[in-house]
Short mmCIF file of N, CA, C and O in Angstrom, two decimals:
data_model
loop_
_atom_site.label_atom_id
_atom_site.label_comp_id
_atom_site.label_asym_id
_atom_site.label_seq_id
_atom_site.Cartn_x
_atom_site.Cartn_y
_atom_site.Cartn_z
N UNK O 105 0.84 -1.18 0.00
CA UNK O 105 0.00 0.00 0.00
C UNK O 105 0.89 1.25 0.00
O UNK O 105 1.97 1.24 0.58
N UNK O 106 0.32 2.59 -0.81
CA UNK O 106 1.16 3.59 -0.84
C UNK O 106 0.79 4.35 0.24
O UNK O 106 -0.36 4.08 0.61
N UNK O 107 1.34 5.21 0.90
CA UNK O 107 1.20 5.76 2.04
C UNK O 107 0.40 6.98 1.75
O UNK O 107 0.05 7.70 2.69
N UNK O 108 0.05 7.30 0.31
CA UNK O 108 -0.69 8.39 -0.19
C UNK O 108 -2.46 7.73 -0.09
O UNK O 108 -3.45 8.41 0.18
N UNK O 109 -2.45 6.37 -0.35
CA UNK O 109 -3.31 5.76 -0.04
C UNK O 109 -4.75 6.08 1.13
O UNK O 109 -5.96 6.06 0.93
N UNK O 110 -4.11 6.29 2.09
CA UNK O 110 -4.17 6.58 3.30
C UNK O 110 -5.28 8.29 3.61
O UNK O 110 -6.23 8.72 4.24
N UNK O 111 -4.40 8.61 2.77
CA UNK O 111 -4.76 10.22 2.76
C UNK O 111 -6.14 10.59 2.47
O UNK O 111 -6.38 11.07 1.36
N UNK O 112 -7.47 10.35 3.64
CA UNK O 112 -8.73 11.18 3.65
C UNK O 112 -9.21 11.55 2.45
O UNK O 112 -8.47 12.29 1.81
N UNK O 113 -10.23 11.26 1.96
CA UNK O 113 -10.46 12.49 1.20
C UNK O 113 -11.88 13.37 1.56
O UNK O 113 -12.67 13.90 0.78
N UNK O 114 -11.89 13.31 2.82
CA UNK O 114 -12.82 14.61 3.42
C UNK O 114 -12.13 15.15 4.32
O UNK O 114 -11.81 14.37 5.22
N UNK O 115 -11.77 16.22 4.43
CA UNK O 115 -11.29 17.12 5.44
C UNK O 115 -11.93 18.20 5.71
O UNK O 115 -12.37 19.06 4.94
N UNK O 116 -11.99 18.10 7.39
CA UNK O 116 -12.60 19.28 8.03
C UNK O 116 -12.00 21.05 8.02
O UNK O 116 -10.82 21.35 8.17
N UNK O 117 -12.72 21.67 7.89
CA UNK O 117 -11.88 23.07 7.83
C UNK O 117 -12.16 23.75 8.78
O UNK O 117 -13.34 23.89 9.11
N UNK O 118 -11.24 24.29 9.40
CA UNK O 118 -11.67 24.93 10.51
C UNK O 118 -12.10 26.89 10.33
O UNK O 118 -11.32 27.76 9.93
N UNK O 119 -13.36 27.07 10.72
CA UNK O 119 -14.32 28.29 10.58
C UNK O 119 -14.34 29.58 12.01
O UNK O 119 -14.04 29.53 13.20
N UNK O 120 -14.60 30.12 11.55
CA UNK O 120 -14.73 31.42 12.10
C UNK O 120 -16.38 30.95 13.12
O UNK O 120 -16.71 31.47 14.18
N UNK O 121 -17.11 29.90 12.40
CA UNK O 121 -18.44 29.70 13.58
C UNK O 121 -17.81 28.25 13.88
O UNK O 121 -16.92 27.64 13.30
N UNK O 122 -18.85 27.84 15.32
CA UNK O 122 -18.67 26.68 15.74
C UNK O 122 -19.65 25.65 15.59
O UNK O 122 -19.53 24.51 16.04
N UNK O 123 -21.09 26.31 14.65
CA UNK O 123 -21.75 25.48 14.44
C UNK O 123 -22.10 25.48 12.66
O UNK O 123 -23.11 25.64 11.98
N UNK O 124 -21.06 25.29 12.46
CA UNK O 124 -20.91 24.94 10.91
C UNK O 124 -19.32 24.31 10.69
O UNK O 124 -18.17 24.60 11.01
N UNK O 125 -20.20 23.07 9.78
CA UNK O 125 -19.42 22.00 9.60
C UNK O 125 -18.94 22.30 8.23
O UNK O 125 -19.83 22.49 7.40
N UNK O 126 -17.43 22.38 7.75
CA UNK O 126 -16.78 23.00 6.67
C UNK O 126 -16.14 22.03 6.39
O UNK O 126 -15.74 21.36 7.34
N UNK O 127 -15.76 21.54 4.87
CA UNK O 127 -15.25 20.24 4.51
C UNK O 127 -14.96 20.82 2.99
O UNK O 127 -15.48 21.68 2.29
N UNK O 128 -13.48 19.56 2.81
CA UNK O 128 -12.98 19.69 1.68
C UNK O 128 -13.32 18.35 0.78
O UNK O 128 -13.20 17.36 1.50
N UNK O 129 -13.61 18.11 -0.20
CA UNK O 129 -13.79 16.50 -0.77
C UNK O 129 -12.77 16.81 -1.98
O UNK O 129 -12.85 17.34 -3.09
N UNK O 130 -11.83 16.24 -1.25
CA UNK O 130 -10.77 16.05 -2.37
C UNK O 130 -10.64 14.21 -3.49
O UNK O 130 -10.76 13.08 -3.00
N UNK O 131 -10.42 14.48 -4.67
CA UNK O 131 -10.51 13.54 -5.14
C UNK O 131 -11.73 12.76 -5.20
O UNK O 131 -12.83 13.27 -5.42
N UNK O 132 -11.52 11.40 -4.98
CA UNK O 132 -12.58 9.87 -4.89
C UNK O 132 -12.80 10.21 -4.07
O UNK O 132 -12.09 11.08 -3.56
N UNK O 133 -14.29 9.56 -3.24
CA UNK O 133 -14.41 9.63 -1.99
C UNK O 133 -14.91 7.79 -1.88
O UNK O 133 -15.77 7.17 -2.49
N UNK O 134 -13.86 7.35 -0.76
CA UNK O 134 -14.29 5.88 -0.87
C UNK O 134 -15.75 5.93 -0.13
O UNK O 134 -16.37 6.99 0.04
N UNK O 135 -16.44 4.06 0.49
CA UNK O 135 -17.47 4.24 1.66
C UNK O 135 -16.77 4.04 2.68
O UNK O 135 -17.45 3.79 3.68
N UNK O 136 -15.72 4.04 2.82
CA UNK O 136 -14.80 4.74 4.26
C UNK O 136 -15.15 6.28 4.56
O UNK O 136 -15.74 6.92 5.43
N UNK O 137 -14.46 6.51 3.37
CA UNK O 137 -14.87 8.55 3.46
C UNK O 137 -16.01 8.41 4.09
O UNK O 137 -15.96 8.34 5.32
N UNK O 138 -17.26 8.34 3.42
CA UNK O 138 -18.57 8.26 3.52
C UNK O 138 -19.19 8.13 4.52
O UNK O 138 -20.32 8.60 4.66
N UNK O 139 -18.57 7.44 5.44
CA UNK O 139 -18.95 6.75 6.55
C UNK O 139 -17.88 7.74 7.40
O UNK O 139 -18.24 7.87 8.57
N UNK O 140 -16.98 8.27 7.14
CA UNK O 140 -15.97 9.20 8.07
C UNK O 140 -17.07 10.51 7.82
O UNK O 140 -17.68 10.63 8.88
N UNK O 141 -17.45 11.29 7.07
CA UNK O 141 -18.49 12.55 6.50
C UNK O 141 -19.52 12.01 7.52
O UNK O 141 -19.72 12.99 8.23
N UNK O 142 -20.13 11.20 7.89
CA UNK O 142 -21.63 10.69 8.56
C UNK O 142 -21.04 10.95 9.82
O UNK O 142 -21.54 11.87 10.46
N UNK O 143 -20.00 10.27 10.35
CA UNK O 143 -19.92 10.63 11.42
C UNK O 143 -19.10 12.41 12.02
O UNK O 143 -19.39 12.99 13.06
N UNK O 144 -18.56 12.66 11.45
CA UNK O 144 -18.23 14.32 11.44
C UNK O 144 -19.54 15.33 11.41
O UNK O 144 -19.57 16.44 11.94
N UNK O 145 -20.57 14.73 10.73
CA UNK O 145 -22.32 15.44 10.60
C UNK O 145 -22.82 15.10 11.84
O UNK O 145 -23.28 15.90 12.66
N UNK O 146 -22.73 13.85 11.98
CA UNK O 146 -23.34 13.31 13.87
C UNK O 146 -22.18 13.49 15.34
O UNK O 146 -22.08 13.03 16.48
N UNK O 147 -21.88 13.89 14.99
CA UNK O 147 -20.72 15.10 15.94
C UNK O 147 -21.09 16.64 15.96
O UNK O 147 -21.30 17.26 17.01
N UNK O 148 -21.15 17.14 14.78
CA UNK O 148 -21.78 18.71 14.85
C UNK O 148 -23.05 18.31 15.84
O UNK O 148 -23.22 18.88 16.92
N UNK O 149 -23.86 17.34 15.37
CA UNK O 149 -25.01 17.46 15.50
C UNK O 149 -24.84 17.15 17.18
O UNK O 149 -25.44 17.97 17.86
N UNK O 150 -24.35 16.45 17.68
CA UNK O 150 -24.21 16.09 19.19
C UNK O 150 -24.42 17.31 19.96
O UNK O 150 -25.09 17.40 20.99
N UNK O 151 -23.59 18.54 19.19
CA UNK O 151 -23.00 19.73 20.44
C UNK O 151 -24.17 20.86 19.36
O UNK O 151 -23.95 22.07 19.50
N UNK O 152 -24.89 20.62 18.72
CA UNK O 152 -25.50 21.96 17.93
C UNK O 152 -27.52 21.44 17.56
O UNK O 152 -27.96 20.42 17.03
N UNK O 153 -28.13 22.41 18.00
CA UNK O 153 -29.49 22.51 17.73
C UNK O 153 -29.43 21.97 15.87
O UNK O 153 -30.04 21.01 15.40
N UNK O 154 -28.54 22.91 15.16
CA UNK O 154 -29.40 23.34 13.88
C UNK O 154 -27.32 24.07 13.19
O UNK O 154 -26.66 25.11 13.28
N UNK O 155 -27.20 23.09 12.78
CA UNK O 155 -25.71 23.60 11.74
C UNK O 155 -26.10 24.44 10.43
O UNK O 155 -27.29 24.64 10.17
N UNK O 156 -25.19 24.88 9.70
CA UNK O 156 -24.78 24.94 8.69
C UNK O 156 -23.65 24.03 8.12
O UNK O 156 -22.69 23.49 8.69
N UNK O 157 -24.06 24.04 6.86
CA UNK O 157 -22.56 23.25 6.50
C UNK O 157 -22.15 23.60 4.87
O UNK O 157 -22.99 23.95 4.04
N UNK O 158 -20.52 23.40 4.54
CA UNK O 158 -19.90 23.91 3.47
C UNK O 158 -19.07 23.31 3.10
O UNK O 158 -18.06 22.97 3.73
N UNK O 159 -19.42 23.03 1.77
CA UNK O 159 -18.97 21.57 1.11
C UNK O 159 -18.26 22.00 -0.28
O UNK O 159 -18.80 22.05 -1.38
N UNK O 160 -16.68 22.34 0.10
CA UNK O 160 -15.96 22.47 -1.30
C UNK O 160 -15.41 21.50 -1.67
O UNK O 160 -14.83 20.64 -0.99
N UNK O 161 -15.59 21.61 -3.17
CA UNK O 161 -15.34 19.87 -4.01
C UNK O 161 -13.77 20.61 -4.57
O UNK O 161 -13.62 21.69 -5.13
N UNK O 162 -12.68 19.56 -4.16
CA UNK O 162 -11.29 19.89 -5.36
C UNK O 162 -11.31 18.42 -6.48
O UNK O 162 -12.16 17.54 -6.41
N UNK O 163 -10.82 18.43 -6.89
CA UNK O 163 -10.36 17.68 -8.11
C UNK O 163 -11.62 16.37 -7.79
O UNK O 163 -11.29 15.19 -7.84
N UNK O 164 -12.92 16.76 -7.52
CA UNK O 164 -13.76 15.44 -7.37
C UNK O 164 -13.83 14.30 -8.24
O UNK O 164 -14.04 14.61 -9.41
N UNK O 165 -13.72 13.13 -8.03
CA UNK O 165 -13.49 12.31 -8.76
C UNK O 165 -14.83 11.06 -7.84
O UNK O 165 -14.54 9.96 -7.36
N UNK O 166 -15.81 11.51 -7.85
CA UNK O 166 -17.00 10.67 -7.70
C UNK O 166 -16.63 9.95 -6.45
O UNK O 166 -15.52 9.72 -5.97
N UNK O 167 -17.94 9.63 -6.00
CA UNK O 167 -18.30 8.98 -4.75
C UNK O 167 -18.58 7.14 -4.82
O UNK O 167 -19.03 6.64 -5.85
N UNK O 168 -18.28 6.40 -3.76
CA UNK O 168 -18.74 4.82 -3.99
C UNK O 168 -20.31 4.92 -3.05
O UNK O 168 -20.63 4.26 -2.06
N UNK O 169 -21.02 5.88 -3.72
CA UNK O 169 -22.22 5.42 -2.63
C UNK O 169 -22.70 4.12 -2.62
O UNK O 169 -23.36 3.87 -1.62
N UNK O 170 -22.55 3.00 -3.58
CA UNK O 170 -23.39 1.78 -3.48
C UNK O 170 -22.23 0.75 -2.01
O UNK O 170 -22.65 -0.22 -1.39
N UNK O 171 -20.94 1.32 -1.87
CA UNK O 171 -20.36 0.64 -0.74
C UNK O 171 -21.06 1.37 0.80
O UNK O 171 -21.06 0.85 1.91
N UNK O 172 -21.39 2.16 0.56
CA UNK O 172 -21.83 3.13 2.06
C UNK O 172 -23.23 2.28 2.71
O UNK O 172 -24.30 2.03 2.17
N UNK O 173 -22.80 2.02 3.91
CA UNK O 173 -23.77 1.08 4.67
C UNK O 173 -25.75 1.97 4.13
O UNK O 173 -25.96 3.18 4.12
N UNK O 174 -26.69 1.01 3.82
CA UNK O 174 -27.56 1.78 3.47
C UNK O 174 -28.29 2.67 4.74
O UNK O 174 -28.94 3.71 4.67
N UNK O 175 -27.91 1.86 5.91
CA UNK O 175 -28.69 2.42 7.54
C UNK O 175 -28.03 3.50 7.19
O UNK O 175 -28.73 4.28 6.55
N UNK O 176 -26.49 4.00 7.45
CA UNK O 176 -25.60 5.22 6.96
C UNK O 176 -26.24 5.95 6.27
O UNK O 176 -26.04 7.12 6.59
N UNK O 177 -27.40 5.76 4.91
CA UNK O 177 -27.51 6.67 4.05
C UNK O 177 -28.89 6.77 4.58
O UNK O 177 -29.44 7.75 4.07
N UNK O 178 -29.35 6.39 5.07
CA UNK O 178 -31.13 6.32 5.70
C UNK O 178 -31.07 7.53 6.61
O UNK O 178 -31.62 8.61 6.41
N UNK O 179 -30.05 7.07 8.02
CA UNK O 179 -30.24 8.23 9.22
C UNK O 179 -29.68 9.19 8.81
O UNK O 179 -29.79 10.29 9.35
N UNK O 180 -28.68 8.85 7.34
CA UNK O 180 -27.96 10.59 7.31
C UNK O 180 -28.45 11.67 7.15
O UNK O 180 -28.38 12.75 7.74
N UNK O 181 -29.15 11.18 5.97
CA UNK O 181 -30.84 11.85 5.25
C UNK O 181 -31.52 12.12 6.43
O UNK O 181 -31.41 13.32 6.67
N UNK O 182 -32.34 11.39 7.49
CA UNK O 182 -33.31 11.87 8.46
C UNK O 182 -32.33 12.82 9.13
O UNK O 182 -32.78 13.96 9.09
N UNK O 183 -31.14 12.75 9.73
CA UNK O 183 -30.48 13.86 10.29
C UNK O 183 -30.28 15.34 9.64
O UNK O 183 -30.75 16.36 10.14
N UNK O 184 -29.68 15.31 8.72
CA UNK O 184 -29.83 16.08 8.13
C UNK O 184 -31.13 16.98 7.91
O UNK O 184 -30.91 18.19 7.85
N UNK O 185 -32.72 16.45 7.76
CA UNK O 185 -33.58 16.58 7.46
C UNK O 185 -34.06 17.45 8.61
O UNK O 185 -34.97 18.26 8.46
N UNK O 186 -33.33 17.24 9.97
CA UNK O 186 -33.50 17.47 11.40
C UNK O 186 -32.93 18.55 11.65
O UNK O 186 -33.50 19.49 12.20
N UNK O 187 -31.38 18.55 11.17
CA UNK O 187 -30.33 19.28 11.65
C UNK O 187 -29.55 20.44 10.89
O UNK O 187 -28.82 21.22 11.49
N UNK O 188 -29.78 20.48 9.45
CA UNK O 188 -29.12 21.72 8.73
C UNK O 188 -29.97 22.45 8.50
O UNK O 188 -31.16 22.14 8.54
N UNK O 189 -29.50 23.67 8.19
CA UNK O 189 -30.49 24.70 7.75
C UNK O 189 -29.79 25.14 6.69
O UNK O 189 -30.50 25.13 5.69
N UNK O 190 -28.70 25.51 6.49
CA UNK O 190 -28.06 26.00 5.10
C UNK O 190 -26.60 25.22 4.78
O UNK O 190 -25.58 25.02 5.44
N UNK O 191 -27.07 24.87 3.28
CA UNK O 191 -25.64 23.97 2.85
C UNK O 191 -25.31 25.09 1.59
O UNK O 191 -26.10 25.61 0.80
N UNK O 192 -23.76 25.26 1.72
CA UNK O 192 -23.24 25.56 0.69
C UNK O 192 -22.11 24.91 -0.39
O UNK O 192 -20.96 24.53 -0.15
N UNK O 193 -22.55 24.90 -1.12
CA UNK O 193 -21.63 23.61 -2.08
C UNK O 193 -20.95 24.50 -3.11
O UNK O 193 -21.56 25.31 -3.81
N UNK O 194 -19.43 24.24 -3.15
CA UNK O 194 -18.81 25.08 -3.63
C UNK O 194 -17.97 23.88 -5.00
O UNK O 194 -17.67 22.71 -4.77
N UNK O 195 -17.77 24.66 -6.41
CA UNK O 195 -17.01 23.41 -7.01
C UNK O 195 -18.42 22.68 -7.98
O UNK O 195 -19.63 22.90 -8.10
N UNK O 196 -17.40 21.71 -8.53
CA UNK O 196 -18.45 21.23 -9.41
C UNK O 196 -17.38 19.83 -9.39
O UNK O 196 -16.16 19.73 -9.28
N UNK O 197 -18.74 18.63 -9.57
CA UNK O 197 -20.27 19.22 -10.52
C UNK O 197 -21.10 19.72 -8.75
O UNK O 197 -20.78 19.53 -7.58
N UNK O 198 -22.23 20.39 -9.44
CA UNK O 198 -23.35 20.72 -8.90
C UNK O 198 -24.05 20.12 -8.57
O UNK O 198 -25.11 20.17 -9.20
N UNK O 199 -23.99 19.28 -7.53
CA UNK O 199 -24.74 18.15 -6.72
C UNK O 199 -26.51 18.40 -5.66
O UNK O 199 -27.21 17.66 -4.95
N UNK O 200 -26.56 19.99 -6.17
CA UNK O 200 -27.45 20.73 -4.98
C UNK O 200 -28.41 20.04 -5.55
O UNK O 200 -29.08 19.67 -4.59
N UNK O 201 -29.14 19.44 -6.97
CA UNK O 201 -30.47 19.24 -7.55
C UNK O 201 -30.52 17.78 -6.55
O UNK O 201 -31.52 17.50 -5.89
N UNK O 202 -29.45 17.05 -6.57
CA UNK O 202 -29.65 15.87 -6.43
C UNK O 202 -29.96 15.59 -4.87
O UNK O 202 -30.89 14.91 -4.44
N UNK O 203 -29.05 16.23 -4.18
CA UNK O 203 -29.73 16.63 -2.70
C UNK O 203 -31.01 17.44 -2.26
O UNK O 203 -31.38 17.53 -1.09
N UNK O 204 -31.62 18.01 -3.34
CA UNK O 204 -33.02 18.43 -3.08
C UNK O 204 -34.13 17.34 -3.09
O UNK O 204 -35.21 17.31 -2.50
N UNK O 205 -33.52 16.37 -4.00
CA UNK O 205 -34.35 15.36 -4.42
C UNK O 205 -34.40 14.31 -2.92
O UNK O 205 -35.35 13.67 -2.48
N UNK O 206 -33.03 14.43 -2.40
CA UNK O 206 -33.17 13.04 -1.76
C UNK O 206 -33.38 13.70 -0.53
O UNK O 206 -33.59 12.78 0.26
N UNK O 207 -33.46 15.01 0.22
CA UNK O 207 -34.04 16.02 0.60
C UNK O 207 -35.42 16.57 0.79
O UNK O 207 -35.74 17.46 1.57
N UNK O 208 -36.11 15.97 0.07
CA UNK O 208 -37.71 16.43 -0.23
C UNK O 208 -38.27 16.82 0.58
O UNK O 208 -39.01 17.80 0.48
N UNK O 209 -38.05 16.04 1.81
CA UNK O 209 -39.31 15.81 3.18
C UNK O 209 -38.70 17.11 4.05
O UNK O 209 -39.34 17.25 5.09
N UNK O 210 -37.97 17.78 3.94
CA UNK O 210 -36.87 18.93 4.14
C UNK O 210 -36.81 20.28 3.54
O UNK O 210 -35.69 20.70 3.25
N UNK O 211 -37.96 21.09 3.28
CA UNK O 211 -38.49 21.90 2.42
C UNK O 211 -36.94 23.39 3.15
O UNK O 211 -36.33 24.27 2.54
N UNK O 212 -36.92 22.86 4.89
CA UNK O 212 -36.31 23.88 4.77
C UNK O 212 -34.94 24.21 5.02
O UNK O 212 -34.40 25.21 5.50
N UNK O 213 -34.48 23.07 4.57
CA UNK O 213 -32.72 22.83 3.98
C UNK O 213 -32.60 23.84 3.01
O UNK O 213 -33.19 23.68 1.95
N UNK O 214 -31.88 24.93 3.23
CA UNK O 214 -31.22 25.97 1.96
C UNK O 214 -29.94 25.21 1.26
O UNK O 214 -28.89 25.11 1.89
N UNK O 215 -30.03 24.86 0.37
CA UNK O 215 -29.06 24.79 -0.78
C UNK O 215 -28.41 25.12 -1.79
O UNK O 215 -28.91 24.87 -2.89
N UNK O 216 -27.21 25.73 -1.74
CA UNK O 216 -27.01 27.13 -2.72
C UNK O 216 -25.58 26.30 -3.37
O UNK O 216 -24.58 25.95 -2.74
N UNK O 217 -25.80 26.19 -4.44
CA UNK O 217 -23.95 26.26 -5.59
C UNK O 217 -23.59 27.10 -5.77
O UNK O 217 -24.30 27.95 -6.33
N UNK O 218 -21.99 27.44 -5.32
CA UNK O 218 -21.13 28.48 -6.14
C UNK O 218 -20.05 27.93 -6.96
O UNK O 218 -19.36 26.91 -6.90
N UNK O 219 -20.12 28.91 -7.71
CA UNK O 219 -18.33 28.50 -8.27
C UNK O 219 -17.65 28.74 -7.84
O UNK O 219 -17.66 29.76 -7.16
N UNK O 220 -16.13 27.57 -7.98
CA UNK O 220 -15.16 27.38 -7.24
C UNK O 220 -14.50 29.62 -6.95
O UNK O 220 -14.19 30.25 -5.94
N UNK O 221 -14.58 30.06 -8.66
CA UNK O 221 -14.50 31.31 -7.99
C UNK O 221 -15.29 32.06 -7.30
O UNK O 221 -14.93 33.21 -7.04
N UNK O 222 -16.23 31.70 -6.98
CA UNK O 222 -17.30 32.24 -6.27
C UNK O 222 -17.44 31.77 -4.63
O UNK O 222 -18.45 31.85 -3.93
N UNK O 223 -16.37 31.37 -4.33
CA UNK O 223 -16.49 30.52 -3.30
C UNK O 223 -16.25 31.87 -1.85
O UNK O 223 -16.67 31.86 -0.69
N UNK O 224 -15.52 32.77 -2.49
CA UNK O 224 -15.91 33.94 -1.10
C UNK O 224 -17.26 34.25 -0.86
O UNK O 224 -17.55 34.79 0.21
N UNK O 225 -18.23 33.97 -1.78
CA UNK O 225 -19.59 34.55 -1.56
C UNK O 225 -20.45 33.43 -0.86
O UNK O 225 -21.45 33.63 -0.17
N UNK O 226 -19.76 31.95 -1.21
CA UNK O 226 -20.35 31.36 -0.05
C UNK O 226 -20.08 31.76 1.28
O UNK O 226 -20.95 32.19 2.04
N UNK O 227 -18.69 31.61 1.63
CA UNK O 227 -18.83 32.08 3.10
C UNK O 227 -19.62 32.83 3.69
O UNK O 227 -20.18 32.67 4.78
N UNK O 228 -19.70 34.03 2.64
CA UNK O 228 -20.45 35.16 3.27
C UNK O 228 -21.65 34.78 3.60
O UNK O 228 -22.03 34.87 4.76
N UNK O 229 -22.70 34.10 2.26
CA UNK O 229 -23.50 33.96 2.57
C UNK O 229 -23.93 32.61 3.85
O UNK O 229 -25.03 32.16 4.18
N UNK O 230 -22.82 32.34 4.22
CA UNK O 230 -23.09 31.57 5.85
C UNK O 230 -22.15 32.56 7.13
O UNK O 230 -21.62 32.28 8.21
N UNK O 231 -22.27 33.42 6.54
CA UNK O 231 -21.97 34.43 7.68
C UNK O 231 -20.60 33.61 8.33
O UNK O 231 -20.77 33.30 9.51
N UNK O 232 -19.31 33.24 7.76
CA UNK O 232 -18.29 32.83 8.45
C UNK O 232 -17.16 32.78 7.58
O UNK O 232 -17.53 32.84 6.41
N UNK O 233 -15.87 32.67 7.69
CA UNK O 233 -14.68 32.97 7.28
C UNK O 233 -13.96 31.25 7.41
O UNK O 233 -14.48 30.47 8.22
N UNK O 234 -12.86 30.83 6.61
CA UNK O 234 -11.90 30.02 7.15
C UNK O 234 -11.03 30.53 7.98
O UNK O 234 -10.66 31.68 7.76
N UNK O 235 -10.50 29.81 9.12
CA UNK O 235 -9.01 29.93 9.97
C UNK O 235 -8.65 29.10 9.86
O UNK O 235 -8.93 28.08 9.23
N UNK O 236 -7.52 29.59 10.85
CA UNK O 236 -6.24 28.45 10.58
C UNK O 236 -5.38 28.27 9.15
O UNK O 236 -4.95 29.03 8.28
N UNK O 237 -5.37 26.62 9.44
CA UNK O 237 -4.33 26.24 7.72
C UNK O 237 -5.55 25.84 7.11
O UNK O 237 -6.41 25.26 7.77
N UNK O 238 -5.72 26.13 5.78
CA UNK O 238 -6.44 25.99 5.07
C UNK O 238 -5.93 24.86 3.72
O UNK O 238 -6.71 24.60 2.80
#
């Protein structure tokens, strides 16, 4: 195994708020990732009423959702459905249609795409900044 192997491809970013969950999806995302993202969402959710969350895609190279436990994709959806109020998805492709869909029962999940250059106007529009190393 290469030791690059190894290397996440969701990373948390650390924000200017404490109840918004900020993430990088670099590359593939295995159903390891998948299952690492579920539990980083049910952690916000432990210490927070009602998150935000901000989801920039780099060099995305597709997801294994058919490996991701289906209970995993059941409660993520009802949590979510419970627990966000505004997602911002930065990067492409533009995944917001497809999360509206699987979203439905959730009228009041905000879901907004920017472009990767447009990605200062997400922040703004979640009222928060990156710190730290970025």
């Amino acid at each position: 195994m290469n030791f690059l192997d190894a290397v996440p491809a969701i990373r948390r970013l650390e924000t200017s708020r404490d109840d918004l969950l900020a993430i990088d999806v670099v590359g593939h995302v295995s159903a390891a990732d998948g299952e690492n993202l579920f539990g980083l969402m049910e952690a916000a959710y432990a210490l927070h009423q009602r998150i935000d969350v901000l989801v920039r895609l780099v060099d995305h190279d597709g997801v294994d959702w058919a490996n991701i436990a289906e209970e995993t994709l059941k409660q993520g959806t009802v949590h979510a459905t419970e627990y966000v109020g505004r997602c911002a998805a930065i990067g492409e492709p533009d995944w917001t249609a497809d999360a509206r869909h699987l979203l439905r029962a959730s009228p009041s999940i905000e879901l907004k795409h920017f472009t990767t250059e447009d990605e200062a106007a997400a922040w703004q529009w979640l009222g928060a900044r990156p710190t730290g190393k970025q």
